[in-house]
Amino acid sequence: MQGLNPPQREAIRYLDGPLLVLAGAGSGKTRVITHKIAYLVEECQVQPAHIAAITFTNKAAREMQERVATLLPGRPLQGLTLSTFHALGARILRQEARICGLKPAFSIFDASDSAAIIAELLGNPDKARIRAVQGRISMWKNNLAGPEQALATAQEPLEMAAARLYAEYDRSLHAYQAVDFDDLIRLPAQLLETEAEVLMRWQGRLRHLLVDEYQDTNRCQYRLLQLLAGTRASFTAVGDDDQSIYAWRGADVENLNALQRDFPRLKVIKLEQNYRSTTRILKAANSLISHNPKLFEKRLWSDHGHGDAIQGSACRDGEHEAELVAMKLMAHKFDHRGQFRDYAILYRGNHQARAFEQQLRNHRIPYVLSGGQSYFDRAEIKDLIAYLRLISNGDDDPAFIRAVTTPKRGIGGATLEALGAYAGQRHASLFAAAFEAGAASHVNAKQLQAVREFGQFINRMESRAAREPAGQVLEDLVKAIGYESWLFESCEAREAETKWANVRDCVDWLSRKGEEEGKNLLELTQTVALISMLEKNDTAGDTVQLATLHAAKGLEFKHVFLVGVEEGILPHRDAEEEGRIEEERRLMYVGITRAERSLHLSWCERRKLGKEWRNCEPSRFIVEMNPGGDDLKISGGKTATPPDKAAGRAKLARFREMLGGA
């Protein structure tokens, strides 16, 4: 317990029932979770297999694993669950697959797989409609609403179309022996709800639950937690209502209220000491967030000293803002003899990044962009994973189609269409249908022979995958399909080299993971869909970090440039109309509290929107930060005139008065 403050120690030792730890930004919440695991194992003699710590990202789960191992050196931790909600859900489904009508080696479909099914069911409409239907179905699943309930509550035409498609979509998933990401939470919750024996089994296994980032849970995740906790309710939920910024993907801050309602014995402990930021930065953050209605009152404080004044820059336009930030960053780094990794440029939306990237390149400042394309979204990685999915689950038609056509082996759309028609009649997968005698009357003999040879190759690989080391099977697979040669034949040399390097990287990583975890290729394939990026060093060397505010949550930087702090951007122009100002304010709060030592805000007098220029006004959030006296220093031009509205003029007058007429 050394080095922990009194509320942290109290949270770690409290075992008398349900506990909510309200952990403000930078207050050491991960420390509380990892120390509580160590306390349960070391002091309370709880078996690690009876403890589950659940978080939202693989990175956070890995960090917890490392910290717990450091706290309990040499202590065997077999069976300790440190995972994401989705990984825990997948584990429950794998072990209870038979009851769910699934085989243990079911496939997990990502967003693009799901979109492909929806496109097929809709008859390939435009991408915007596919995304809208996909989003609607996802929201229903997150709210534990089935197809019948969706149909009963749907109102406008798009919603009605999505509701009608929902049941068909689920039937398609089942036919492929697959689940989508939302099902990884929904299906276990439904299973525990309806199967008393299964519920007792899992409540007996996971007797102590610790949930990180509780404010980001959706209704479905909360129900899963409720069911696992049961009447014993031995859980610790750690979260911060002021950092709830994911309503757009189903997170429900009301789950904090639900805890009080559903668990009357709930104890609340507040962590208000911040170990990250200076007093000035916290003062601004506290003032800003006080404008939101509060579920629980708390006020961050720090003993890191008063710190530098927050800097503000009024810029002519977006290009000027990007140039100014690059120049100030370089000057600050030179003055303080810092490193590039100490700096972050944070913004509301990805579209803002381009101008900053251009300026950083112009000034030869190394940078890394967060929230870009996922490693596993790259075509060459998806090709390799398709083979692994098919080897693991022959019913996975999307994986079959991708693998049988990549690299090209003379099997085209007409062959697959004919085979698909026959498979549809037989209610069988494409893979199984290809080996039936009746397929010969539907598919050209030469083409069918090619498909069957491919199928036999997959069967041989499946047999080896269960018995031989994953690395050897992978090496032989990649060599047998001639993937390297095909890349250099179908792509330009430089592109082919990059893609092949990515494939080699993936093969090496999976081989290493197989060795370290004692898993064969079939077992690795079952978890690979849950891994969002390669499990290698996440740091990108000495580089400036560019990130959206959503992507920056959970991170911290010595010096932060928070850009585009204007009405229409932050808060977003749709937020007022849609009643989302409170979440936008929380987003600004997250941005401010990423900063350790210095914070720089910038906004523009005008911005180009398409071919039109529009005048901008500083965000209301700057005034709400209440920077009095020397707490905020402004540089730059005269603030532009806002739209001709009385409220806008009054707000700007207050802003100018506060900034001393800057």
XYZ file of C-alpha atoms in Angstrom:
662
model
C 0.000 0.000 0.000
C 3.061 2.274 0.051
C 2.752 5.338 -2.127
C -1.062 5.150 -2.280
C -3.288 7.931 -0.951
C -6.065 7.208 1.627
C -9.016 6.947 -0.863
C -6.962 4.605 -3.080
C -6.150 2.391 -0.088
C -9.798 2.373 0.990
C -10.921 1.337 -2.512
C -8.390 -1.499 -2.600
C -9.349 -2.872 0.830
C -13.121 -2.558 0.447
C -14.595 -6.063 -0.073
C -17.982 -5.812 1.673
C -20.108 -5.435 -1.455
C -20.531 -3.427 -4.652
C -18.124 -0.499 -5.006
C -18.030 2.442 -7.410
C -14.676 4.221 -7.578
C -15.173 7.663 -9.126
C -11.708 8.160 -10.562
C -11.036 11.608 -11.966
C -8.605 12.104 -14.852
C -5.032 11.204 -13.889
C -6.049 9.969 -10.417
C -4.400 6.537 -10.651
C -7.400 4.314 -11.446
C -5.323 1.570 -13.142
C -3.159 1.532 -10.034
C -6.226 0.889 -7.885
C -7.390 -2.014 -10.080
C -3.978 -3.718 -10.272
C -3.243 -3.231 -6.556
C -6.689 -4.600 -5.688
C -5.955 -7.744 -7.732
C -2.641 -8.117 -5.865
C -4.424 -7.517 -2.536
C -7.056 -10.184 -3.311
C -4.398 -12.746 -4.276
C -1.725 -11.955 -1.670
C -3.662 -10.810 1.397
C -7.068 -12.459 0.928
C -5.774 -15.720 -0.608
C -8.287 -15.542 -3.481
C -7.431 -17.898 -6.346
C -6.448 -15.861 -9.471
C -8.935 -17.954 -11.517
C -11.786 -16.385 -9.493
C -10.803 -12.800 -10.428
C -11.732 -10.972 -13.635
C -10.609 -7.449 -14.558
C -12.482 -6.177 -17.603
C -11.479 -3.202 -19.727
C -12.141 -1.812 -23.192
C -8.877 -2.180 -25.111
C -6.269 -4.879 -25.582
C -3.611 -2.311 -24.738
C -5.182 -1.550 -21.335
C -5.535 -5.292 -20.596
C -1.835 -5.865 -21.469
C -0.768 -2.946 -19.280
C -2.725 -4.398 -16.347
C -1.183 -7.837 -16.937
C 2.326 -6.334 -16.799
C 1.587 -4.301 -13.656
C 0.043 -7.260 -11.789
C 3.039 -9.457 -12.708
C 5.346 -6.738 -11.296
C 3.313 -6.520 -8.067
C 3.314 -10.316 -7.609
C 6.759 -11.431 -8.826
C 7.135 -15.205 -9.056
C 3.498 -15.745 -8.102
C 1.621 -18.145 -10.440
C -1.357 -16.303 -11.914
C -2.931 -19.096 -13.966
C -6.571 -18.468 -14.748
C -6.532 -14.739 -13.898
C -8.840 -13.007 -16.396
C -7.504 -9.660 -17.622
C -9.363 -8.979 -20.839
C -11.700 -6.776 -22.824
C -15.473 -7.205 -22.567
C -15.426 -8.749 -26.047
C -12.670 -11.256 -25.209
C -14.555 -12.346 -22.079
C -17.758 -12.698 -24.119
C -15.921 -14.773 -26.734
C -14.542 -17.024 -23.991
C -18.024 -17.618 -22.556
C -19.425 -18.361 -26.042
C -16.597 -20.762 -26.940
C -17.124 -22.737 -23.749
C -20.927 -22.715 -24.000
C -21.064 -22.938 -27.823
C -23.220 -26.077 -27.953
C -26.036 -24.419 -25.965
C -25.927 -21.433 -28.355
C -26.121 -23.641 -31.460
C -22.562 -22.730 -32.412
C -19.439 -24.801 -32.839
C -16.514 -23.751 -30.620
C -14.515 -22.653 -33.671
C -17.147 -20.112 -34.788
C -15.885 -17.100 -36.758
C -15.968 -13.526 -35.508
C -16.980 -11.119 -38.276
C -15.566 -7.615 -38.302
C -17.415 -4.518 -39.517
C -16.506 -5.085 -43.184
C -17.692 -8.726 -43.077
C -20.987 -7.582 -41.543
C -21.339 -4.789 -44.102
C -20.852 -7.312 -46.925
C -23.755 -9.444 -45.607
C -25.996 -6.383 -45.263
C -25.062 -5.220 -48.779
C -26.016 -8.629 -50.160
C -29.338 -8.650 -48.288
C -30.125 -5.094 -49.418
C -29.107 -5.811 -53.012
C -25.881 -3.769 -52.922
C -27.227 -0.231 -52.312
C -24.979 2.775 -51.654
C -22.441 2.609 -48.838
C -24.190 5.273 -46.741
C -27.354 3.144 -46.557
C -25.343 0.033 -45.661
C -23.590 1.948 -42.850
C -26.907 3.365 -41.592
C -28.572 -0.078 -41.455
C -25.468 -1.617 -39.868
C -25.380 1.116 -37.217
C -29.083 0.692 -36.442
C -28.768 -3.098 -35.973
C -25.670 -2.570 -33.820
C -27.551 -0.115 -31.586
C -30.426 -2.590 -31.157
C -28.013 -5.356 -30.203
C -26.256 -3.071 -27.702
C -29.649 -2.314 -26.152
C -30.535 -6.034 -25.979
C -33.383 -5.535 -28.449
C -34.103 -8.518 -30.723
C -35.589 -8.394 -34.265
C -39.205 -8.535 -32.992
C -38.685 -5.635 -30.597
C -36.875 -3.673 -33.318
C -39.852 -4.144 -35.666
C -42.300 -3.105 -32.962
C -40.456 0.141 -32.146
C -39.116 1.193 -35.581
C -40.676 4.399 -36.883
C -39.105 6.141 -39.871
C -38.540 4.269 -43.202
C -34.819 3.543 -42.767
C -35.439 2.155 -39.282
C -38.256 -0.039 -40.620
C -35.995 -1.376 -43.398
C -33.219 -2.120 -40.883
C -35.683 -3.869 -38.529
C -36.982 -6.092 -41.346
C -33.396 -6.971 -42.282
C -32.262 -7.662 -38.703
C -33.648 -11.241 -38.462
C -32.333 -12.113 -41.946
C -28.917 -10.755 -41.034
C -28.810 -12.883 -37.870
C -29.869 -15.973 -39.834
C -27.014 -15.364 -42.289
C -24.525 -15.083 -39.425
C -25.795 -18.348 -37.966
C -25.537 -20.100 -41.329
C -21.886 -19.066 -41.494
C -21.374 -20.235 -37.879
C -20.293 -16.680 -37.118
C -21.039 -13.831 -34.725
C -20.419 -10.109 -35.078
C -18.716 -7.922 -32.442
C -21.989 -6.883 -30.802
C -22.988 -10.555 -30.431
C -19.883 -11.182 -28.307
C -21.626 -9.272 -25.496
C -25.298 -9.761 -26.402
C -25.277 -13.564 -26.770
C -23.462 -14.257 -23.450
C -25.862 -11.845 -21.676
C -28.869 -13.655 -23.180
C -27.335 -17.029 -22.354
C -26.755 -16.142 -18.679
C -30.268 -14.684 -18.531
C -31.977 -17.854 -19.790
C -29.736 -20.743 -18.668
C -29.639 -21.008 -14.860
C -26.983 -23.737 -14.914
C -24.655 -21.667 -17.118
C -25.234 -18.602 -14.907
C -24.286 -20.526 -11.756
C -21.197 -21.944 -13.463
C -19.838 -18.507 -14.453
C -20.811 -16.807 -11.184
C -18.879 -19.571 -9.419
C -15.822 -19.022 -11.608
C -15.663 -15.214 -11.584
C -16.266 -14.255 -7.960
C -14.502 -10.880 -7.953
C -15.122 -8.491 -10.853
C -13.217 -5.277 -11.534
C -14.478 -3.099 -14.406
C -12.331 -0.316 -15.860
C -13.777 2.735 -17.712
C -17.224 1.867 -16.369
C -18.724 5.082 -17.792
C -18.126 3.682 -21.306
C -20.341 0.609 -20.818
C -23.504 0.199 -22.874
C -26.746 -1.373 -21.681
C -25.701 -4.834 -22.849
C -22.321 -4.707 -21.045
C -24.009 -3.502 -17.874
C -26.465 -6.424 -18.037
C -23.560 -8.865 -18.454
C -21.869 -7.338 -15.379
C -25.138 -7.542 -13.386
C -25.620 -11.212 -14.245
C -22.029 -12.214 -13.458
C -22.056 -10.258 -10.181
C -25.351 -11.846 -9.029
C -26.648 -11.355 -5.506
C -23.115 -11.536 -4.046
C -22.289 -8.354 -6.013
C -18.578 -8.532 -5.276
C -17.463 -6.023 -7.890
C -15.497 -2.802 -8.214
C -16.556 -0.460 -11.016
C -14.017 2.261 -11.771
C -15.095 5.196 -13.894
C -15.580 8.925 -14.353
C -18.880 10.440 -15.467
C -16.950 13.534 -16.616
C -15.118 11.433 -19.234
C -18.157 9.725 -20.791
C -17.623 10.590 -24.487
C -18.823 7.516 -26.383
C -22.626 7.893 -26.520
C -22.366 7.763 -30.339
C -21.276 4.131 -30.097
C -23.809 3.096 -27.468
C -22.135 4.020 -24.159
C -24.694 5.079 -21.558
C -23.574 7.363 -18.727
C -26.911 6.511 -17.040
C -25.335 3.169 -16.103
C -23.758 5.081 -13.206
C -27.261 5.938 -11.961
C -28.361 2.351 -12.605
C -25.676 1.086 -10.211
C -27.214 3.070 -7.353
C -30.693 1.875 -8.271
C -29.864 -1.812 -8.789
C -27.342 -2.139 -5.954
C -28.708 -0.213 -2.931
C -25.646 -1.234 -0.862
C -23.324 0.476 -3.360
C -20.396 2.301 -1.740
C -18.902 5.278 -3.589
C -15.248 6.321 -3.153
C -13.894 9.391 -4.969
C -10.339 9.719 -6.279
C -9.786 13.465 -6.658
C -6.004 13.809 -6.342
C -4.589 14.192 -9.839
C -1.017 12.945 -10.405
C -0.723 14.322 -13.933
C -1.419 18.037 -14.339
C -0.557 21.394 -12.809
C -3.035 23.359 -10.688
C -3.775 25.872 -13.462
C -4.754 23.144 -15.920
C -6.973 21.424 -13.330
C -8.578 24.719 -12.325
C -9.640 25.276 -15.949
C -10.888 21.678 -16.287
C -12.896 21.878 -13.037
C -14.454 25.181 -14.044
C -15.434 23.878 -17.493
C -17.019 20.626 -16.316
C -18.947 22.388 -13.528
C -21.309 23.611 -16.297
C -22.582 20.034 -16.718
C -25.206 18.612 -14.341
C -23.417 16.231 -11.982
C -24.264 12.672 -10.954
C -21.509 12.923 -8.326
C -19.686 16.054 -7.205
C -15.910 15.886 -7.358
C -13.079 18.362 -7.829
C -9.611 17.449 -9.058
C -6.584 18.818 -7.237
C -2.846 18.392 -7.595
C 0.341 19.127 -5.699
C 2.327 19.593 -8.924
C 2.473 23.363 -8.410
C 0.717 26.273 -10.094
C 2.339 25.698 -13.484
C 2.543 27.797 -16.642
C -0.360 29.921 -17.858
C -2.585 28.332 -20.488
C -1.721 29.835 -23.880
C -4.340 30.835 -26.450
C -3.866 31.808 -30.099
C -6.411 33.484 -32.340
C -5.431 32.559 -35.919
C -6.407 34.022 -39.285
C -7.464 30.692 -40.820
C -6.786 26.949 -40.720
C -3.505 27.171 -42.618
C -2.219 29.898 -40.311
C -3.274 27.832 -37.270
C -1.338 24.754 -38.471
C 1.768 26.822 -39.257
C 1.592 28.627 -35.904
C 1.257 25.353 -33.949
C 4.255 23.831 -35.764
C 6.385 26.932 -35.072
C 5.348 27.182 -31.410
C 5.970 23.471 -30.910
C 9.504 23.724 -32.324
C 10.293 26.864 -30.296
C 8.942 25.307 -27.084
C 10.926 22.111 -27.662
C 14.107 24.138 -28.246
C 13.563 26.324 -25.139
C 12.796 23.374 -22.874
C 15.218 20.902 -24.495
C 12.373 18.425 -24.774
C 11.645 15.516 -27.081
C 9.035 15.298 -29.828
C 7.224 12.511 -27.954
C 6.400 15.056 -25.215
C 3.969 16.841 -27.572
C 0.467 16.084 -28.844
C -1.819 17.942 -31.247
C -5.438 17.064 -30.441
C -8.518 17.893 -32.533
C -12.245 17.153 -32.718
C -12.355 15.379 -36.098
C -9.969 13.481 -38.392
C -10.536 16.008 -41.210
C -8.542 18.579 -39.209
C -5.344 16.523 -39.309
C -4.326 17.194 -42.928
C -3.192 20.820 -42.475
C -1.120 19.905 -39.396
C 0.457 16.908 -41.128
C 1.480 19.166 -44.009
C 3.098 21.746 -41.714
C 4.882 19.100 -39.633
C 6.301 17.598 -42.821
C 7.330 21.060 -44.047
C 9.276 21.602 -40.814
C 10.645 18.033 -40.781
C 8.943 17.280 -37.480
C 8.390 13.519 -37.077
C 4.808 12.592 -36.159
C 2.461 9.630 -35.817
C -1.263 9.706 -36.533
C -3.545 7.926 -34.053
C -6.823 6.386 -35.069
C -5.644 5.637 -38.603
C -6.182 2.375 -40.451
C -6.069 -0.646 -38.174
C -3.301 -3.129 -38.916
C -5.888 -5.852 -39.417
C -7.840 -3.722 -41.918
C -5.007 -3.927 -44.463
C -5.905 -6.036 -47.492
C -2.851 -8.293 -47.287
C -3.503 -9.073 -43.592
C -7.196 -9.711 -44.275
C -6.118 -12.147 -47.052
C -3.964 -14.129 -44.645
C -6.602 -14.068 -41.887
C -9.226 -15.333 -44.382
C -7.178 -18.528 -44.814
C -6.882 -18.941 -41.047
C -10.611 -18.379 -40.551
C -11.446 -20.949 -43.239
C -9.029 -23.522 -41.803
C -10.727 -23.003 -38.433
C -14.338 -22.904 -39.703
C -15.307 -24.375 -43.088
C -18.784 -22.798 -42.824
C -17.292 -19.278 -43.044
C -18.410 -18.364 -46.583
C -16.922 -14.824 -46.667
C -13.520 -16.296 -45.703
C -13.942 -19.035 -48.361
C -14.689 -16.488 -51.104
C -11.702 -14.295 -50.181
C -9.252 -17.202 -49.825
C -10.293 -19.115 -52.969
C -9.878 -15.984 -55.114
C -6.647 -14.650 -53.543
C -4.190 -15.292 -55.090
C -6.043 -15.844 -58.370
C -6.332 -19.513 -59.226
C -8.748 -19.482 -62.169
C -11.874 -19.489 -60.000
C -14.006 -16.473 -60.835
C -17.372 -14.900 -60.052
C -19.367 -17.183 -62.390
C -18.027 -20.329 -60.684
C -18.769 -18.965 -57.222
C -22.237 -17.840 -58.286
C -23.067 -21.331 -59.627
C -21.638 -22.991 -56.515
C -23.527 -20.493 -54.336
C -26.840 -21.301 -56.047
C -26.305 -25.028 -55.431
C -25.180 -24.407 -51.803
C -28.349 -22.339 -51.263
C -30.532 -25.225 -52.446
C -28.703 -27.636 -50.165
C -28.597 -25.209 -47.175
C -24.867 -25.937 -46.982
C -21.722 -23.822 -46.894
C -19.819 -23.253 -50.151
C -16.965 -25.410 -48.849
C -19.229 -28.365 -47.992
C -21.298 -28.007 -51.192
C -18.182 -28.222 -53.389
C -17.585 -31.809 -52.265
C -21.158 -33.024 -52.801
C -21.835 -35.167 -55.889
C -24.663 -32.830 -56.979
C -22.238 -29.923 -57.430
C -21.045 -31.479 -60.713
C -24.422 -30.729 -62.349
C -24.157 -27.012 -61.467
C -20.463 -26.150 -61.818
C -18.169 -26.582 -64.832
C -16.055 -29.754 -64.350
C -12.706 -27.994 -64.732
C -13.678 -25.196 -62.339
C -15.135 -27.656 -59.828
C -11.886 -29.612 -59.884
C -9.974 -26.409 -59.037
C -12.352 -25.639 -56.151
C -12.035 -29.196 -54.799
C -8.232 -29.097 -55.007
C -8.346 -25.867 -53.012
C -10.683 -27.528 -50.476
C -8.363 -30.521 -50.111
C -5.455 -28.150 -49.492
C -7.460 -26.410 -46.727
C -8.340 -29.791 -45.187
C -4.653 -30.790 -45.111
C -3.776 -27.497 -43.451
C -6.583 -27.940 -40.908
C -5.235 -31.372 -39.996
C -1.713 -29.974 -39.544
C -2.925 -26.851 -37.704
C -4.257 -28.941 -34.826
C -1.002 -30.931 -34.414
C 2.020 -28.919 -35.531
C 3.602 -25.660 -34.297
C 1.696 -22.617 -35.591
C 4.838 -21.025 -37.078
C 5.684 -24.002 -39.294
C 2.120 -24.383 -40.606
C 1.939 -20.645 -41.358
C 5.257 -20.623 -43.212
C 4.159 -23.589 -45.349
C 0.737 -22.017 -45.982
C 2.159 -18.725 -47.268
C 4.694 -20.580 -49.425
C 2.107 -23.024 -50.820
C -0.295 -20.309 -52.012
C 2.556 -18.355 -53.638
C 1.437 -15.124 -51.994
C 4.780 -13.307 -52.327
C 5.049 -14.011 -56.076
C 1.422 -12.984 -56.602
C 1.990 -9.647 -54.785
C 4.984 -8.768 -56.981
C 3.049 -9.755 -60.118
C -0.082 -7.756 -59.240
C 1.385 -4.652 -57.507
C 4.120 -2.126 -58.168
C 7.452 -3.167 -56.624
C 7.400 -0.686 -53.715
C 3.785 -1.459 -52.800
C 4.469 -5.212 -53.058
C 7.507 -4.878 -50.769
C 5.433 -3.016 -48.139
C 2.598 -5.535 -48.303
C 4.964 -8.514 -48.141
C 6.768 -6.971 -45.137
C 3.378 -6.673 -43.386
C 2.589 -10.335 -44.136
C 6.002 -11.414 -42.816
C 5.430 -9.264 -39.726
C 2.069 -10.951 -39.117
C 3.460 -14.477 -39.671
C 6.377 -13.816 -37.305
C 4.070 -12.326 -34.673
C 1.598 -15.238 -34.787
C 4.465 -17.748 -34.687
C 5.940 -16.023 -31.636
C 2.523 -15.787 -29.938
C 1.934 -19.500 -30.575
C 5.237 -20.370 -28.909
C 4.776 -18.013 -25.946
C 1.200 -19.089 -25.218
C 1.522 -22.748 -26.211
C -1.295 -22.408 -28.772
C -1.704 -24.123 -32.118
C -2.894 -22.256 -35.201
C -6.562 -23.157 -34.667
C -6.455 -21.742 -31.134
C -4.658 -18.588 -32.300
C -7.212 -18.047 -35.059
C -10.026 -18.067 -32.529
C -8.586 -15.030 -30.741
C -7.014 -13.102 -33.619
C -10.271 -11.347 -34.576
C -10.273 -9.679 -31.165
C -6.821 -8.170 -31.538
C -6.936 -4.699 -33.008
C -3.241 -4.378 -33.727
C 0.041 -6.278 -33.490
C 1.125 -6.852 -29.932
C 4.454 -5.182 -30.327
C 5.808 -1.956 -28.868
C 3.019 0.615 -29.207
C 5.344 3.594 -28.976
C 6.330 5.193 -32.222
C 9.753 6.485 -31.195
C 10.430 10.170 -30.749
C 7.411 11.548 -32.616
C 4.700 14.150 -32.091
C 1.295 12.496 -31.608
C -1.640 13.662 -33.730
C -4.962 12.340 -32.449
C -8.669 13.002 -32.200
C -9.949 13.757 -28.720
C -11.749 10.408 -28.723
C -8.520 8.546 -29.592
C -6.533 10.517 -26.983
C -8.662 9.394 -24.031
C -6.519 7.470 -21.565
C -3.292 9.060 -22.845
C -1.186 11.834 -21.332
C 1.430 14.216 -22.733
C 3.709 16.801 -21.173
C 2.560 19.460 -23.646
C -0.780 19.571 -25.474
C -1.937 21.718 -28.399
C -5.743 21.638 -28.458
C -6.715 23.041 -31.874
C -9.910 24.201 -33.593
C -11.522 25.304 -30.317
C -14.385 27.057 -32.095
C -18.155 27.042 -32.211
C -19.163 24.530 -34.897
C -16.097 22.333 -34.338
C -15.895 22.008 -30.528
C -18.768 21.919 -29.742
C -19.691 20.297 -33.047
C -22.288 22.223 -35.061
C -24.890 19.431 -34.723
C -24.471 19.083 -30.958
C -26.796 21.916 -29.883
C -29.595 20.814 -32.191
C -29.261 17.175 -31.072
C -28.923 17.984 -27.345
C -25.315 16.770 -27.088
C -23.602 19.861 -25.664
C -22.856 18.086 -22.373
C -20.941 15.309 -24.152
C -19.039 17.887 -26.240
C -18.099 19.644 -22.984
C -16.831 16.321 -21.612
C -14.786 15.919 -24.806
C -13.149 19.311 -24.208
C -12.542 18.275 -20.581
C -10.790 15.106 -21.775
C -8.590 17.239 -24.051
C -7.594 19.650 -21.266
C -6.797 16.856 -18.809
C -4.404 15.098 -21.213
C -1.885 17.887 -20.512
C 0.706 17.509 -17.752
C 2.704 20.744 -17.848
C 1.464 23.051 -20.591
C -1.724 23.573 -22.591
C -2.110 25.652 -25.734
C -5.530 26.420 -27.251
C -6.045 27.768 -30.764
C -9.012 28.911 -32.830
C -9.545 30.631 -36.177
C -11.216 33.868 -37.203
C -12.423 32.219 -40.405
C -12.316 28.813 -42.073
C -12.832 27.522 -45.577
C -15.808 25.204 -45.960
C -15.679 23.803 -49.483
C -15.239 26.901 -51.670
C -16.837 29.239 -49.151
C -15.190 31.133 -46.316
C -17.122 31.387 -43.061
C -16.463 33.530 -40.008
C -15.774 31.679 -36.771
C -16.144 32.495 -33.102
C -14.168 31.030 -30.212
C -15.793 28.117 -28.438
C -18.050 28.864 -25.470
C -15.884 26.346 -23.607
C -12.994 28.824 -23.392
C -15.159 31.244 -21.408
C -16.447 28.355 -19.283
C -12.858 27.488 -18.330
C -13.055 30.837 -16.465
C -9.406 31.757 -16.958
C -9.019 34.861 -14.819
C -5.920 37.032 -14.370
C -2.758 35.418 -15.674
C -4.244 31.950 -16.102
C -4.777 32.408 -19.855
C -2.502 34.434 -22.141
C -3.823 35.272 -25.598
C -1.849 36.102 -28.705
C -2.991 36.710 -32.262
C -5.476 38.787 -34.210
C -8.749 40.358 -33.267
C -11.503 37.783 -32.825
C -13.919 37.621 -35.769
C -17.478 38.897 -35.488
C -19.841 36.033 -34.698
C -23.200 35.467 -36.409
C -25.608 38.333 -35.682
C -27.364 36.871 -32.655
C -27.810 38.645 -29.328
C -26.575 35.643 -27.359
C -23.537 35.326 -29.591
C -22.690 39.027 -29.210
C -23.096 38.871 -25.427
C -20.941 35.765 -25.235
C -18.224 37.384 -27.342
C -18.345 40.545 -25.228
C -17.831 38.474 -22.079
C -15.030 36.602 -23.814
C -13.266 39.847 -24.872
C -13.677 41.320 -21.419
C -12.195 38.206 -19.848
C -9.265 38.223 -22.240
C -8.572 41.873 -21.604
C -9.608 42.990 -25.085
C -7.052 40.755 -26.810
